[in-house]
Amino acid sequence: MEANVPRKKSRLAKNKKKAWRKVDITDVEEFLEDERLQERTGGLVAEKLDAELFTLERKAPATATEEPVPKKKRRKEPKVLKCYSHLMPDPKIKLARKPQPSRKVKDKQAPHIKEKVLSGVKTQKELKAEDQRKLVQEKRLKKDRTKGSIVVASYNLWDDEPKKPVDPFAKPLVKRPKRKAPSDLPAVQVPHPGASYNPDYEDYQELLSKAHEVEEKKLLEEKKLQKFEEEIKKVDPKTLERTWLSEMSEGIKDKEEVKEEEEDGDDAINAEDLDRISVNPPVRRESKKTRTQRNKEKKKKMQEKLKAQGKMDKTKANEIFRLKSMKAELDEREAALQRKAQERRQKWQSQGLQTRKLGRLKFEEPLLEIKLSDELEGSLRKLKPEGNLFVDRMKSFEKRNIMEPRQEAKKYRKYKRKTVIKRSHKV
Amino acid sequence: MGRERRKKYEKGEATAFMSRNQAINKLQLTLADFRRLCILKGIYPHEPKHKKRVNKGSTVHKTYYLVKDINFLAHEPIINKFREFKHFVRRLKKAINKRNKDAEQRIRNNKPKYKLDHIVRERYPSFQDALGDLDDCLSMCFLFGTMPQGARVHMEYINHARKLTVEFMHYIIASKSLRKVFISIKGIYFQAEVMGQQLTWVVPHGLGYQHPDDVDYRVMQTFVEFYTTLLGFINFKLYHSINLHYPPKLELDAATPVDENEENMTEKERYQERLSALSQTLRSLDEGGGEEEVQLDEFPAVETDDPDRVEKAKVEAEKIKKLQNLFKGLKFFLNREVPRETLVFIIRSFGGEVSWHKSVAVGATYPESDESITHQIVDRPQTKNQYLSRYYVQPQWVFDCVNNTSLLPMESYFPGATLPPHLSPFVEEAEGDYVPPERQALINRQLGLQEDSGVEEDEEGSEDEEEEEDEEEEEEESEEEEEEPEKGRGKRKRKHETEAATADQAKKLNMSVEAGAPENFNVEQKLQRQTMEERRLAEMMIPKKKKRLYDKIMFAKKKKNQETRKLKEKREAIETQKKSESKKKKKKQ
């Protein structure tokens, strides 16, 4: 049996409904439907004349104005907010009946009031209301509608105007407290002549030496630190361990020591305690002083006193001969006082030039702006500016005690960041 | 019977100071608002002498304000505006988030604004106080005027600062108040004298300027907010003091555009550009009356006791007048590579005329091909010297001329030449200090030139004085010394008068008036000699006790002089060495 014997095409049996059901007749149906549509809407197109379907354009079309691109219509914002929608009347619900003017209700206004209103004479209230309305309208017109917030100066601020009449009910003006200027330093400090863009040799060397000094200081400090570090490194780690424990436990009582103390108790006075407490030896009758002994001692005391007094009188009497040296002493003291007074005065005067510590951070002097000798061009065209005027101005404010030095606030996270791998991503 | 127990920290320093957080709580403001308020009102923190006492025993570092200052701050009406602004922001945000366009527009239109006029008036009750604080103000405004768009600051402040600084420069040009210029690597320093007050300010270099990140721009913005208001009022007063319109109006107010650059600008921008070109004069309030030269007021009654002072003052006034007309009659042209605005400002404030190529900026008055140009400022090493009728100089010539108050010889400033050093005009050498030879040369030139001019002036003056001396001899009766007011009037008039007077008297006394030889009479030298003599006299009068101290001081001074001499010798030695080396080199070649 050989395969692929050409099959017979199944013929359509036209007399059976069953066979017809298997056939696909959608294209015919479509065509017929289309015809019916044409008939419904304006007659069969195939039967129409050419003239009805097409027109000849003889004139050239005018310059094609492009159809305006339809603007993107934004969703129309409802003037009424959605949350208030339930307050609006429902359009679907129709009125049951229209409100009719009730004939029973007549003019509630009394005739004399009606006359007043019709005559045109206004009440005081109305007059006031009108005046106020005018004022408000004027104000609205005068209102400053400049976009920017900056206005040009249009009058003389320091003009000595005649004083306005003092309103007795106005709040008393608060006077500005008189304060000294925060600093006596000039606002704009002129730079060192060596900082010129084409400096003189000596001035430039001076400036370089200043910068050099600053750098030297820094180096010295670094050296000190390095020395210290080296010394630490020299120590052997084993000895370090041993001594570390004993050093760190200075002053801390050991457990055993504490137990001993508790056992001893308060009754017996230990030898150690005796050293601390000052105890006089017990008094005995043998060592009591008699009256004669006491009198003797008194006498001795008096004599010594008299002697001392006599000495003092003598020295006082002889002080005349010491006048010169005394004067010299006094002069020295005065000179010392004056020196101290001068120092205090100088300190007081230089207070105006000092930079005060106004906040947490200390004021750091700005770095000296200097061009190294190979960077010095000497030509204005090739000059690259050194240093920044913004920073300079900020530092000047800090130096003159107008602002305190500030640091940018660090942004820190309240909670640590966690990384989580998605379940779907897990392999 | 007894008083209550005195507790600590109830009196004295502890009650005079308040920490920053306490102040914020008292005023009920946020920290940012509090800082702004302090900057605007000029309230600064203070450091107490004993921090421990103020802080009730602890030594934590805090910022302290005086309680009286904070109480004063509480009365400021601007605080309400800050709070209104906070509410405004809140309402605006709400409207935007609810997508309520009408409300948003309406709220934006009613943004709360405040003015700082009363604060300026309160901080500076008189105009002189305000002038004293102008240095800071100017430096900040100039600095902000150079900021680019997109910086962390509102554009309005930048534009406003620029506008005000341009107006101020115009005032300086019109009043000829500029005195000194110094170009350092950080910026350009100017010094001017306005109404008796010395002003010093810095202007940043035009190019290569970075805007750093670590600067608090909000704080600077608040400073600029206050300073722009202040500068606006100061400009108003200054302009009115020299009879100019404020806001400034240019004399040639052509509305039509001149350049291609100008075509695309609005009228406002065009006007602003022309104004910032600084090349045109401003229109004055009283038209047609401003050209008279102001005569110096004479006060004979007050200071006749001290003729020295009068002489000194006159000498100074003459110097300043000479300085103001330094570049008069000279026409400059600026090349492209030269800092235009600085040079225009300097040249114009000393009476010169400037222009530049019209493609560089708006407002060029004459082109490069103009024949009457006397100087062209170039910074490149090689130039095609096309015009023989003009000098080509480097820009440093202008600055050095200003600092030396006289026109310097141009040989050392030709393009391609190594320039002499640009010295700082703010350095004033004390008596015994070492003066480098370049500076000495400049000083000599200054003095020398003045001597020359002194000779010139006094040739005329000496003739008059001669005649006056004759007068005095002849008329021995005490006539009032009308010298001073007479000098004010035209010299010709006086000559006529005196000639007439002498002629009359000559007839009476049969004396002949002959032209005498001019006496070389230099005022400055005479003054110097006088001071030296007075000094010597004073030295002789010192009592014995203090003489020892004085001698010690003089000894120290002499030592200093010795040192300077040593330095001089060293310098000379170096220079001779250099010369000999260069000679050797030449010989070898």
JSON list of C-alpha atoms in Angstrom, two decimals, chain A residues 313-391:
[
{"chain": "A", "resi": 313, "resn": "ASP", "atom": "CA", "xyz": [59.77, 100.05, 118.26]},
{"chain": "A", "resi": 314, "resn": "LYS", "atom": "CA", "xyz": [63.48, 100.12, 117.59]},
{"chain": "A", "resi": 315, "resn": "THR", "atom": "CA", "xyz": [63.11, 99.24, 113.97]},
{"chain": "A", "resi": 316, "resn": "LYS", "atom": "CA", "xyz": [60.37, 101.83, 113.60]},
{"chain": "A", "resi": 317, "resn": "ALA", "atom": "CA", "xyz": [62.51, 104.47, 115.16]},
{"chain": "A", "resi": 318, "resn": "ASN", "atom": "CA", "xyz": [65.35, 103.59, 112.80]},
{"chain": "A", "resi": 319, "resn": "GLU", "atom": "CA", "xyz": [63.26, 103.58, 109.76]},
{"chain": "A", "resi": 320, "resn": "ILE", "atom": "CA", "xyz": [64.09, 107.21, 109.04]},
{"chain": "A", "resi": 321, "resn": "PHE", "atom": "CA", "xyz": [67.49, 106.05, 107.95]},
{"chain": "A", "resi": 322, "resn": "ARG", "atom": "CA", "xyz": [65.87, 103.60, 105.61]},
{"chain": "A", "resi": 323, "resn": "LEU", "atom": "CA", "xyz": [63.93, 106.24, 103.77]},
{"chain": "A", "resi": 324, "resn": "LYS", "atom": "CA", "xyz": [65.87, 105.99, 100.52]},
{"chain": "A", "resi": 325, "resn": "SER", "atom": "CA", "xyz": [65.54, 102.27, 100.21]},
{"chain": "A", "resi": 326, "resn": "MET", "atom": "CA", "xyz": [61.90, 102.49, 101.14]},
{"chain": "A", "resi": 327, "resn": "LYS", "atom": "CA", "xyz": [61.33, 105.04, 98.47]},
{"chain": "A", "resi": 328, "resn": "ALA", "atom": "CA", "xyz": [63.11, 102.82, 96.00]},
{"chain": "A", "resi": 329, "resn": "GLU", "atom": "CA", "xyz": [60.85, 99.96, 96.98]},
{"chain": "A", "resi": 330, "resn": "LEU", "atom": "CA", "xyz": [57.76, 102.06, 96.52]},
{"chain": "A", "resi": 331, "resn": "ASP", "atom": "CA", "xyz": [58.92, 103.27, 93.15]},
{"chain": "A", "resi": 332, "resn": "GLU", "atom": "CA", "xyz": [59.52, 99.73, 92.06]},
{"chain": "A", "resi": 333, "resn": "ARG", "atom": "CA", "xyz": [56.05, 98.74, 93.16]},
{"chain": "A", "resi": 334, "resn": "GLU", "atom": "CA", "xyz": [54.52, 101.67, 91.36]},
{"chain": "A", "resi": 335, "resn": "ALA", "atom": "CA", "xyz": [56.45, 100.84, 88.20]},
{"chain": "A", "resi": 336, "resn": "ALA", "atom": "CA", "xyz": [55.24, 97.25, 88.39]},
{"chain": "A", "resi": 337, "resn": "LEU", "atom": "CA", "xyz": [51.65, 98.43, 88.84]},
{"chain": "A", "resi": 338, "resn": "GLN", "atom": "CA", "xyz": [51.95, 100.78, 85.91]},
{"chain": "A", "resi": 339, "resn": "ARG", "atom": "CA", "xyz": [53.37, 98.05, 83.72]},
{"chain": "A", "resi": 340, "resn": "LYS", "atom": "CA", "xyz": [50.48, 95.82, 84.62]},
{"chain": "A", "resi": 341, "resn": "ALA", "atom": "CA", "xyz": [48.04, 98.65, 83.98]},
{"chain": "A", "resi": 342, "resn": "GLN", "atom": "CA", "xyz": [49.58, 99.20, 80.55]},
{"chain": "A", "resi": 343, "resn": "GLU", "atom": "CA", "xyz": [49.39, 95.53, 79.74]},
{"chain": "A", "resi": 344, "resn": "ARG", "atom": "CA", "xyz": [45.75, 95.52, 80.73]},
{"chain": "A", "resi": 345, "resn": "ARG", "atom": "CA", "xyz": [45.11, 98.60, 78.60]},
{"chain": "A", "resi": 346, "resn": "GLN", "atom": "CA", "xyz": [46.81, 97.03, 75.61]},
{"chain": "A", "resi": 347, "resn": "LYS", "atom": "CA", "xyz": [44.81, 93.88, 76.09]},
{"chain": "A", "resi": 348, "resn": "TRP", "atom": "CA", "xyz": [41.63, 95.94, 76.31]},
{"chain": "A", "resi": 349, "resn": "GLN", "atom": "CA", "xyz": [42.50, 97.82, 73.15]},
{"chain": "A", "resi": 350, "resn": "SER", "atom": "CA", "xyz": [43.37, 94.72, 71.22]},
{"chain": "A", "resi": 351, "resn": "GLN", "atom": "CA", "xyz": [40.06, 93.19, 72.22]},
{"chain": "A", "resi": 352, "resn": "GLY", "atom": "CA", "xyz": [38.52, 95.02, 69.32]},
{"chain": "A", "resi": 353, "resn": "LEU", "atom": "CA", "xyz": [40.82, 93.21, 66.94]},
{"chain": "A", "resi": 354, "resn": "GLN", "atom": "CA", "xyz": [40.34, 89.77, 68.39]},
{"chain": "A", "resi": 355, "resn": "THR", "atom": "CA", "xyz": [38.29, 87.00, 66.91]},
{"chain": "A", "resi": 356, "resn": "ARG", "atom": "CA", "xyz": [35.96, 85.62, 69.51]},
{"chain": "A", "resi": 357, "resn": "LYS", "atom": "CA", "xyz": [34.77, 82.07, 69.83]},
{"chain": "A", "resi": 358, "resn": "LEU", "atom": "CA", "xyz": [31.08, 82.34, 69.17]},
{"chain": "A", "resi": 359, "resn": "GLY", "atom": "CA", "xyz": [30.11, 78.73, 68.67]},
{"chain": "A", "resi": 360, "resn": "ARG", "atom": "CA", "xyz": [31.32, 75.21, 68.86]},
{"chain": "A", "resi": 361, "resn": "LEU", "atom": "CA", "xyz": [33.87, 75.44, 66.08]},
{"chain": "A", "resi": 362, "resn": "LYS", "atom": "CA", "xyz": [37.08, 77.35, 66.33]},
{"chain": "A", "resi": 363, "resn": "PHE", "atom": "CA", "xyz": [37.90, 80.04, 63.78]},
{"chain": "A", "resi": 364, "resn": "GLU", "atom": "CA", "xyz": [40.51, 78.83, 61.32]},
{"chain": "A", "resi": 365, "resn": "GLU", "atom": "CA", "xyz": [42.62, 81.42, 59.61]},
{"chain": "A", "resi": 366, "resn": "PRO", "atom": "CA", "xyz": [42.22, 81.32, 55.86]},
{"chain": "A", "resi": 367, "resn": "LEU", "atom": "CA", "xyz": [45.14, 80.00, 53.87]},
{"chain": "A", "resi": 368, "resn": "LEU", "atom": "CA", "xyz": [47.50, 82.58, 52.40]},
{"chain": "A", "resi": 369, "resn": "GLU", "atom": "CA", "xyz": [46.84, 82.99, 48.72]},
{"chain": "A", "resi": 370, "resn": "ILE", "atom": "CA", "xyz": [50.13, 82.92, 46.94]},
{"chain": "A", "resi": 371, "resn": "LYS", "atom": "CA", "xyz": [51.36, 82.05, 43.50]},
{"chain": "A", "resi": 372, "resn": "LEU", "atom": "CA", "xyz": [54.49, 79.96, 43.36]},
{"chain": "A", "resi": 373, "resn": "SER", "atom": "CA", "xyz": [57.35, 81.45, 41.41]},
{"chain": "A", "resi": 374, "resn": "ASP", "atom": "CA", "xyz": [56.82, 79.14, 38.47]},
{"chain": "A", "resi": 375, "resn": "GLU", "atom": "CA", "xyz": [53.13, 80.05, 38.38]},
{"chain": "A", "resi": 376, "resn": "LEU", "atom": "CA", "xyz": [53.80, 83.79, 38.32]},
{"chain": "A", "resi": 377, "resn": "GLU", "atom": "CA", "xyz": [53.11, 84.92, 34.81]},
{"chain": "A", "resi": 378, "resn": "GLY", "atom": "CA", "xyz": [53.40, 88.67, 35.15]},
{"chain": "A", "resi": 379, "resn": "SER", "atom": "CA", "xyz": [50.78, 89.22, 32.50]},
{"chain": "A", "resi": 380, "resn": "LEU", "atom": "CA", "xyz": [47.20, 90.14, 33.19]},
{"chain": "A", "resi": 381, "resn": "ARG", "atom": "CA", "xyz": [45.97, 88.02, 30.32]},
{"chain": "A", "resi": 382, "resn": "LYS", "atom": "CA", "xyz": [47.55, 84.84, 31.61]},
{"chain": "A", "resi": 383, "resn": "LEU", "atom": "CA", "xyz": [46.54, 85.44, 35.21]},
{"chain": "A", "resi": 384, "resn": "LYS", "atom": "CA", "xyz": [44.61, 82.62, 36.85]},
{"chain": "A", "resi": 385, "resn": "PRO", "atom": "CA", "xyz": [42.92, 83.97, 39.96]},
{"chain": "A", "resi": 386, "resn": "GLU", "atom": "CA", "xyz": [43.93, 82.34, 43.21]},
{"chain": "A", "resi": 387, "resn": "GLY", "atom": "CA", "xyz": [41.63, 81.99, 46.15]},
{"chain": "A", "resi": 388, "resn": "ASN", "atom": "CA", "xyz": [37.93, 82.60, 46.18]},
{"chain": "A", "resi": 389, "resn": "LEU", "atom": "CA", "xyz": [36.15, 85.79, 47.12]},
{"chain": "A", "resi": 390, "resn": "PHE", "atom": "CA", "xyz": [33.10, 83.99, 48.48]},
{"chain": "A", "resi": 391, "resn": "VAL", "atom": "CA", "xyz": [35.18, 82.06, 50.94]}
]
